JSON list of C-alpha atoms and ligand atoms in Angstrom, two decimals:
[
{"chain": "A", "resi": 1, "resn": "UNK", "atom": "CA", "xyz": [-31.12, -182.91, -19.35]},
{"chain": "A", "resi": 2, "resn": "UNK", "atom": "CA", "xyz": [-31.49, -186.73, -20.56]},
{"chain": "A", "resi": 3, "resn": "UNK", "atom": "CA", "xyz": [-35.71, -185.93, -19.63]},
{"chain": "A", "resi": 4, "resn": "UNK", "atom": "CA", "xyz": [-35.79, -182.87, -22.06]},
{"chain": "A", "resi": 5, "resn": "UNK", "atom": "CA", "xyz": [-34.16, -185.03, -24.62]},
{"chain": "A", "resi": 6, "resn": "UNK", "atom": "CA", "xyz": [-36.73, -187.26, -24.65]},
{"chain": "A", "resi": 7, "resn": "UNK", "atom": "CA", "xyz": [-39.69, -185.27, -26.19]},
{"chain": "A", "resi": 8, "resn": "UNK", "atom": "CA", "xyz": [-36.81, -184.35, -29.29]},
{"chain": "A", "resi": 9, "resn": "UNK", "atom": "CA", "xyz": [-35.96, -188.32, -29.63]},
{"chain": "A", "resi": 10, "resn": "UNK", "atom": "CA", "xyz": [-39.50, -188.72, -29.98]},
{"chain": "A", "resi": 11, "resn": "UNK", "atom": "CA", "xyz": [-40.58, -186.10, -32.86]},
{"chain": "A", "resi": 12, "resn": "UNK", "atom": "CA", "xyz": [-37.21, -187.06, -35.04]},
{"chain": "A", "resi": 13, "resn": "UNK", "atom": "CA", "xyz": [-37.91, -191.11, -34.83]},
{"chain": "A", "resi": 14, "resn": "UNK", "atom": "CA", "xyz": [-42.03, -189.84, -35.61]},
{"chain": "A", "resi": 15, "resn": "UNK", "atom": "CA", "xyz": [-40.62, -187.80, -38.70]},
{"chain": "A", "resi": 16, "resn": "UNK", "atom": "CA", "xyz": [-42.11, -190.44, -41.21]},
{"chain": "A", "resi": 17, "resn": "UNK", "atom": "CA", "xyz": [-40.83, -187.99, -44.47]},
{"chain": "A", "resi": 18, "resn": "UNK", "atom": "CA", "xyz": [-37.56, -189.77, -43.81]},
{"chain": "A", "resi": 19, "resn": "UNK", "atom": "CA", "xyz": [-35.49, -193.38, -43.59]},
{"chain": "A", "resi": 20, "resn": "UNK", "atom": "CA", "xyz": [-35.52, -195.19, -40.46]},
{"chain": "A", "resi": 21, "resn": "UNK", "atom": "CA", "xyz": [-31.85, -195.00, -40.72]},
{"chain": "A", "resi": 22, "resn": "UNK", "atom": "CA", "xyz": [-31.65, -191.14, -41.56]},
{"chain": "A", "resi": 23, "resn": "UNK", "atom": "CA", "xyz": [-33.88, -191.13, -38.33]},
{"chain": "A", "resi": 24, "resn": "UNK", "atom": "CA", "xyz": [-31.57, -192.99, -36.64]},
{"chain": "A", "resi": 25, "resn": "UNK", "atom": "CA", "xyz": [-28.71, -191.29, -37.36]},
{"chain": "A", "resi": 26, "resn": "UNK", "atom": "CA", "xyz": [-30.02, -187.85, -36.31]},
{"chain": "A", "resi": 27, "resn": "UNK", "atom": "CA", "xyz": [-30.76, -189.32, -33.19]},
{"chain": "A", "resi": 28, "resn": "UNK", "atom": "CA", "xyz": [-27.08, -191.04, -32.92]},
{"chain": "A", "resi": 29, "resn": "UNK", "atom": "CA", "xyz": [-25.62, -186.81, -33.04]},
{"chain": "A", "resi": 30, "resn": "UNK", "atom": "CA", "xyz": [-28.63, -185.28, -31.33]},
{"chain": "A", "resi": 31, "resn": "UNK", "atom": "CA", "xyz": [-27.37, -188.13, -28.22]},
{"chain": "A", "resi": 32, "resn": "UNK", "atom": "CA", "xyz": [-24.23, -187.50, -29.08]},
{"chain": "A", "resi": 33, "resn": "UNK", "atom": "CA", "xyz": [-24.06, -183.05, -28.93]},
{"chain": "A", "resi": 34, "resn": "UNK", "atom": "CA", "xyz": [-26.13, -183.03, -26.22]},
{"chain": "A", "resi": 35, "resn": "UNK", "atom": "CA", "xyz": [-24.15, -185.36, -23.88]},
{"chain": "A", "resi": 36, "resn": "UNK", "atom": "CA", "xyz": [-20.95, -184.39, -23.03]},
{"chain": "A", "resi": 37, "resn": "UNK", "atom": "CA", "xyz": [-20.16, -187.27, -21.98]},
{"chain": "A", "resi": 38, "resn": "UNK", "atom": "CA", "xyz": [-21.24, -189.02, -25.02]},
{"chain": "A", "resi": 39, "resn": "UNK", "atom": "CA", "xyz": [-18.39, -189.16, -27.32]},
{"chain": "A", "resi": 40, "resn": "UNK", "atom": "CA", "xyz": [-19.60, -192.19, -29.70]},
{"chain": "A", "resi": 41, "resn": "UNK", "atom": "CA", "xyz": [-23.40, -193.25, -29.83]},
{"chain": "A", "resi": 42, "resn": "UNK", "atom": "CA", "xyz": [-24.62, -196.31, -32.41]},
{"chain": "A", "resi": 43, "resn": "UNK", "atom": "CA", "xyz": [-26.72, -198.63, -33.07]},
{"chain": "A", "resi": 44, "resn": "UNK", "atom": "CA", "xyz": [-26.17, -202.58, -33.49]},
{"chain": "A", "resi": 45, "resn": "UNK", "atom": "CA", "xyz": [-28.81, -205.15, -35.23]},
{"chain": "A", "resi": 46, "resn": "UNK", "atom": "CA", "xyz": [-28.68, -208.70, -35.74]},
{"chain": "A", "resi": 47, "resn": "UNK", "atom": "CA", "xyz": [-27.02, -209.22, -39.20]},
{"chain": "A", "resi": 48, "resn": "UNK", "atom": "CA", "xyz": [-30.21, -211.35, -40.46]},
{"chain": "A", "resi": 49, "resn": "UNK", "atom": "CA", "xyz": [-29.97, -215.16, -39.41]},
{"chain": "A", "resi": 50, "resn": "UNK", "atom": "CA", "xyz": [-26.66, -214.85, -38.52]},
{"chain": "A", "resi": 51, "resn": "UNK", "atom": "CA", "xyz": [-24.84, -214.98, -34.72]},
{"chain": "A", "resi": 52, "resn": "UNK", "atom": "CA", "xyz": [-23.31, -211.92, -35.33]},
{"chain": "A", "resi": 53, "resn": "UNK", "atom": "CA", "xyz": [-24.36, -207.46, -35.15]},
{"chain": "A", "resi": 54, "resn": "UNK", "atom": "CA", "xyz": [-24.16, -205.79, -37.77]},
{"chain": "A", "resi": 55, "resn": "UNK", "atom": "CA", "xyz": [-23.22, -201.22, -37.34]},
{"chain": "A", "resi": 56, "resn": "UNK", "atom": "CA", "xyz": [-26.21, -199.61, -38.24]},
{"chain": "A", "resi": 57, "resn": "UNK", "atom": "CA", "xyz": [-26.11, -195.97, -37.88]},
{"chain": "A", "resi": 58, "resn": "UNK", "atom": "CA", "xyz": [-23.58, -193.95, -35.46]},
{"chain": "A", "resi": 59, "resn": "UNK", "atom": "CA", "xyz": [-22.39, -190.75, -34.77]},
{"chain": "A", "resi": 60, "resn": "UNK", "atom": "CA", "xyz": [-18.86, -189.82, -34.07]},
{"chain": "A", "resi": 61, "resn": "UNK", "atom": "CA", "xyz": [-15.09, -191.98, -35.36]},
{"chain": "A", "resi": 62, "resn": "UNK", "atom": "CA", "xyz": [-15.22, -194.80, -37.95]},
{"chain": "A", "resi": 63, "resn": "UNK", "atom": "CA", "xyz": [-14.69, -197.78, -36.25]},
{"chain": "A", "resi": 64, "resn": "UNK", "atom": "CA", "xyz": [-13.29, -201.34, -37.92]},
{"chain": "A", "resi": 65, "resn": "UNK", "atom": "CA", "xyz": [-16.05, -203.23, -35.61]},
{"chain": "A", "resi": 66, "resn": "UNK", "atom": "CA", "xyz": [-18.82, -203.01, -37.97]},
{"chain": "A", "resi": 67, "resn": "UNK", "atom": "CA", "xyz": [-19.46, -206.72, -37.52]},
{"chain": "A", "resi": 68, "resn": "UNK", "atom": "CA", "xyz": [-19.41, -207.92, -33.84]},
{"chain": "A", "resi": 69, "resn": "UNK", "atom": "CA", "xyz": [-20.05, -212.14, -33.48]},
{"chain": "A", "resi": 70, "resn": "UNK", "atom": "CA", "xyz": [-22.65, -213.33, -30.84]},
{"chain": "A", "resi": 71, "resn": "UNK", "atom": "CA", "xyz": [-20.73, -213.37, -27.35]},
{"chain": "A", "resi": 72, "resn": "UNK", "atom": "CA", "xyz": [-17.62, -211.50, -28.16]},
{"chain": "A", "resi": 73, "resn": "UNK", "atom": "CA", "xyz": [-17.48, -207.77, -26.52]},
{"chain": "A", "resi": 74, "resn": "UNK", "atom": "CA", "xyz": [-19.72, -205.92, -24.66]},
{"chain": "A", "resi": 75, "resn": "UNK", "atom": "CA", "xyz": [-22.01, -205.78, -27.42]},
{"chain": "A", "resi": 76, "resn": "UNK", "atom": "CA", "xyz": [-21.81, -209.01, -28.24]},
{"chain": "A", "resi": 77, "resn": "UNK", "atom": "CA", "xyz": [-22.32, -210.30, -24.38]},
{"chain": "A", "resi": 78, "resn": "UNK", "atom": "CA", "xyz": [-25.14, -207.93, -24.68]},
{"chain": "A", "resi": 79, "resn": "UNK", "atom": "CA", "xyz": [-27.20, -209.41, -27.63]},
{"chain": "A", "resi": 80, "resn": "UNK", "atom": "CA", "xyz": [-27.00, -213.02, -25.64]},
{"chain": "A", "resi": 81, "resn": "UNK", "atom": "CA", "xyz": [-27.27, -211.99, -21.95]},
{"chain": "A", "resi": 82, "resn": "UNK", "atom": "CA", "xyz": [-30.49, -209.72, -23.13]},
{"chain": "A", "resi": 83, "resn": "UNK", "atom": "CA", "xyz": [-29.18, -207.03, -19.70]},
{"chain": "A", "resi": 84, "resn": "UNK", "atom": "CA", "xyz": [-27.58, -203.65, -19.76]},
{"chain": "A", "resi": 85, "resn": "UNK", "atom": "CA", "xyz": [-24.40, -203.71, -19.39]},
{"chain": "A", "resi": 86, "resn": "UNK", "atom": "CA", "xyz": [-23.07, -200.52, -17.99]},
{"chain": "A", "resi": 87, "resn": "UNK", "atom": "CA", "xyz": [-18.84, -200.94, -18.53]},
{"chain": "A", "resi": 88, "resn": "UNK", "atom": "CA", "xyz": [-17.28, -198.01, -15.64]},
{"chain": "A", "resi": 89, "resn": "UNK", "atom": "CA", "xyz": [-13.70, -198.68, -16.82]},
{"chain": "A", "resi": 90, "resn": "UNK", "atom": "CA", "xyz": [-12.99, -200.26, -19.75]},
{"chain": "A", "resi": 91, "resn": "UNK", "atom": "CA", "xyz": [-9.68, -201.59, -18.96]},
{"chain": "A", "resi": 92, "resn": "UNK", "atom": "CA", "xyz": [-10.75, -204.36, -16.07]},
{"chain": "A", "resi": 93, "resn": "UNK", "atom": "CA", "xyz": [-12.91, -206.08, -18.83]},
{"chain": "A", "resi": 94, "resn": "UNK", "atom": "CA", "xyz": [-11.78, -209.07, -19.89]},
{"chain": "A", "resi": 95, "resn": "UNK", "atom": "CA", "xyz": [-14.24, -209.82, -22.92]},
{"chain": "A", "resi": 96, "resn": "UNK", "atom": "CA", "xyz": [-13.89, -206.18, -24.45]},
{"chain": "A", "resi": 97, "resn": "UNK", "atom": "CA", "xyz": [-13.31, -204.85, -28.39]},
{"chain": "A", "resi": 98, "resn": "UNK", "atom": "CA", "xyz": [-11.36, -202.01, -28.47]},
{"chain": "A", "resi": 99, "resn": "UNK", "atom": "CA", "xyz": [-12.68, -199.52, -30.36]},
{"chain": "A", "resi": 100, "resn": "UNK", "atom": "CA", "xyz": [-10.24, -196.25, -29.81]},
{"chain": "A", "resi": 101, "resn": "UNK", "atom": "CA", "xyz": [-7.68, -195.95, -26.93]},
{"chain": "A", "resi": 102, "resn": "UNK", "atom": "CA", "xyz": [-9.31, -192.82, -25.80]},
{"chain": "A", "resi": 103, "resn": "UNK", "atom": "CA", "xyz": [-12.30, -194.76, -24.23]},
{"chain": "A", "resi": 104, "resn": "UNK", "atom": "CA", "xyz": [-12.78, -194.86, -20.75]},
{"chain": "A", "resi": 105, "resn": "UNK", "atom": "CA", "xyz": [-16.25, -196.67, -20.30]},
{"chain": "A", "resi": 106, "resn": "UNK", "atom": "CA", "xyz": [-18.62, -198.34, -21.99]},
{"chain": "A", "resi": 107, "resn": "UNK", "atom": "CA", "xyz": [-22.90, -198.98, -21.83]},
{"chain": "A", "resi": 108, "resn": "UNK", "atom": "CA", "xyz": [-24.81, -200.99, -24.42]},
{"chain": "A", "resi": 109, "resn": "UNK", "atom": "CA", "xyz": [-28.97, -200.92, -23.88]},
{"chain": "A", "resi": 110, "resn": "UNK", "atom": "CA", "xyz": [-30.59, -204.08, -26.19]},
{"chain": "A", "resi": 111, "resn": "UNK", "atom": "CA", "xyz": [-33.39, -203.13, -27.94]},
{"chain": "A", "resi": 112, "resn": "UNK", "atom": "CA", "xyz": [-36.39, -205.68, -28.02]},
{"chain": "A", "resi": 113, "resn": "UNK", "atom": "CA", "xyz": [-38.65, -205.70, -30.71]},
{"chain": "A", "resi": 114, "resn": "UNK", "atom": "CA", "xyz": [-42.28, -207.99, -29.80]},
{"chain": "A", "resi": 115, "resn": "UNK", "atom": "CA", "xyz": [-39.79, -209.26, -26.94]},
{"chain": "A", "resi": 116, "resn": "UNK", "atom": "CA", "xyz": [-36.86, -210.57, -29.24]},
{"chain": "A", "resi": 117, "resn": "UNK", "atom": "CA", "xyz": [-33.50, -209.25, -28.35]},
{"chain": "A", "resi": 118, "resn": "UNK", "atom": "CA", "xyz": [-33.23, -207.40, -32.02]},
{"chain": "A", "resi": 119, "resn": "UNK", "atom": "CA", "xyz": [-30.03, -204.95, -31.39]},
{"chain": "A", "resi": 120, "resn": "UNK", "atom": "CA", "xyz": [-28.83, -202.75, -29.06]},
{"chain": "A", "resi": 121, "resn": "UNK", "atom": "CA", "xyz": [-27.41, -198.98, -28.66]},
{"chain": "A", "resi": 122, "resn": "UNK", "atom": "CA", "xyz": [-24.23, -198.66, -27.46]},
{"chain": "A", "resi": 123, "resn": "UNK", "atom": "CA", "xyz": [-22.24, -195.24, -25.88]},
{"chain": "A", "resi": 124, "resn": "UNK", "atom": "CA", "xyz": [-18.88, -195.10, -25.73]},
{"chain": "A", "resi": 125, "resn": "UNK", "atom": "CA", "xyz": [-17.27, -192.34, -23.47]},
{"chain": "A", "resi": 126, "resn": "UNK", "atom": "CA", "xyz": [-13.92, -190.68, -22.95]},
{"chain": "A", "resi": 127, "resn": "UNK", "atom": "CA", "xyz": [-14.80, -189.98, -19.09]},
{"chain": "A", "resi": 128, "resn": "UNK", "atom": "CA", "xyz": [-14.28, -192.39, -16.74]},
{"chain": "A", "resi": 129, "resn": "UNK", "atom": "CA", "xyz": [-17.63, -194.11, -15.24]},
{"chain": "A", "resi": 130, "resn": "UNK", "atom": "CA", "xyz": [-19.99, -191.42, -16.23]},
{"chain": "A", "resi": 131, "resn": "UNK", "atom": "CA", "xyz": [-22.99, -194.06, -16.36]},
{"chain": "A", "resi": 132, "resn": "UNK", "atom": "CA", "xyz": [-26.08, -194.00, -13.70]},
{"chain": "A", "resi": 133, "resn": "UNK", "atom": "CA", "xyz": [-29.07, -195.27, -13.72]},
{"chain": "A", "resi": 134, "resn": "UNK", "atom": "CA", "xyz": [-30.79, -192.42, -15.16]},
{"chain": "A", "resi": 135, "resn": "UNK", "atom": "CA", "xyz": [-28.45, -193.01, -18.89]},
{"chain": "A", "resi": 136, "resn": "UNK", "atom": "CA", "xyz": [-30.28, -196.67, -18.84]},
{"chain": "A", "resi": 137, "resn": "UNK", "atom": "CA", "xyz": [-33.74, -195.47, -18.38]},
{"chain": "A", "resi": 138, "resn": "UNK", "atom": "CA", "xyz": [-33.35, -192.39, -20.81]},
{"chain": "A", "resi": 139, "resn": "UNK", "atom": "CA", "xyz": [-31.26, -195.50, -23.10]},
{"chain": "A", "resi": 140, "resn": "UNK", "atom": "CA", "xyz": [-34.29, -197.65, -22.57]},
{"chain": "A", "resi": 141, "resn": "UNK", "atom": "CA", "xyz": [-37.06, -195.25, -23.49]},
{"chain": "A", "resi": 142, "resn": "UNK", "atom": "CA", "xyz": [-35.10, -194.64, -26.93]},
{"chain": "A", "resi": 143, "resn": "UNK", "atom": "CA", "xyz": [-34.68, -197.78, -27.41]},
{"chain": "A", "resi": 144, "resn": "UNK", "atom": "CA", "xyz": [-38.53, -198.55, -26.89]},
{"chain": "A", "resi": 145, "resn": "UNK", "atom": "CA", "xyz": [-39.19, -195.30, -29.54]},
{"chain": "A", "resi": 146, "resn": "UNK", "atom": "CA", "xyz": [-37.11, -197.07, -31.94]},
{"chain": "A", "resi": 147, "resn": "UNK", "atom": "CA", "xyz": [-38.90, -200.64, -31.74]},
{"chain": "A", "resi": 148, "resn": "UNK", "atom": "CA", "xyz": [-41.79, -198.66, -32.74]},
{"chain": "A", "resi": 149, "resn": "UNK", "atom": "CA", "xyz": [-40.72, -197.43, -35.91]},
{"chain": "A", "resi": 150, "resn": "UNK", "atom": "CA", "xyz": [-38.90, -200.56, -36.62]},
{"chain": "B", "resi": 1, "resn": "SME", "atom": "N1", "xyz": [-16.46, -201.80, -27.33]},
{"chain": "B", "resi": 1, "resn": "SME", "atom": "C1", "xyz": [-17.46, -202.61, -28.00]},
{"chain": "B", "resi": 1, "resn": "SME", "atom": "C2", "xyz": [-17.20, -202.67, -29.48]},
{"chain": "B", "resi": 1, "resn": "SME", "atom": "C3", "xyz": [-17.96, -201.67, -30.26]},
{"chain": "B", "resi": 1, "resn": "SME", "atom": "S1", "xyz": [-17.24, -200.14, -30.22]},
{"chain": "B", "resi": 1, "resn": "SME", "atom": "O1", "xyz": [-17.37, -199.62, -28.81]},
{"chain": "B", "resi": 1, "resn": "SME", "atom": "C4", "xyz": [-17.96, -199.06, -31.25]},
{"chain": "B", "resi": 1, "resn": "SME", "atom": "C5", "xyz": [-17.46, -203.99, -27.41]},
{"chain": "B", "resi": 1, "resn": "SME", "atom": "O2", "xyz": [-16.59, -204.34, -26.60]},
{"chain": "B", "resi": 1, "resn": "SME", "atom": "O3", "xyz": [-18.32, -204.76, -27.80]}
]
């Protein structure tokens, strides 16, 4: 499923006729329909020269975290530490932003643009640890297709 997807990521970020953002956001509810086990998808970016991400586009509830400082959260942990960080339960994380108490598990992807640590993607699921390796590398490669259009 996550390879078929890949070949539809591609043609909506190569759709030049619209935003990067509009692109974006297609993307967030094409990840986000097609996965069950998907239930929020967005993307973070570094909020200019500031220590802090910034929400970009996202598909699924509003959340009040649209501005997350360097080193506090996953996603913050994330834009310092440069790894995945694939979250199976929620709840035995310390360092964690609650976004909705429906959550179960977590897994932000950075995304490097020319090698800089530039944002990330970041899934939040309902299921309990429904990550494998396979979600990183498909998270990865969409992550890669967006530095290109960035
Ligand atoms: N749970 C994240 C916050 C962002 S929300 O999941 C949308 C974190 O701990 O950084």
């Amino acid at each position: 499923m996550l390879e078929s997807l890949k070949s539809e990521v591609a043609a909506i970020l190569k759709d030049s006729d619209k935003t990067v953002d509009s692109r974006l956001q297609v993307v967030c509810e094409l990840l986000r329909k097609s996965i069950p086990y998907y239930d929020w998808v967005g993307f973070y970016f570094k909020n200019g020269d500031k220590q802090e991400l910034k929400l970009g586009p996202y598909a699924g509830e509003p959340t009040d975290h649209t501005i997350i400082p360097f080193g506090k959260g996953i996603c913050g942990q994330v834009a310092i530490s440069n790894e995945n960080f694939v979250v199976p339960d929620v709840a035995a994380q310390d360092n964690y932003i609650a976004c909705s108490i429906t959550v179960k598990s977590e897994i932000v992807i950075p995304l490097f643009l020319n090698g800089e640590n530039i944002g990330q993607i970041d899934i939040d699921s309902n299921t309990p640890d429904p990550f494998t390796e396979a979600d990183e590398r498909f998270l990865e490669f969409v992550n890669q297709k967006v530095a290109e259009i960035l």
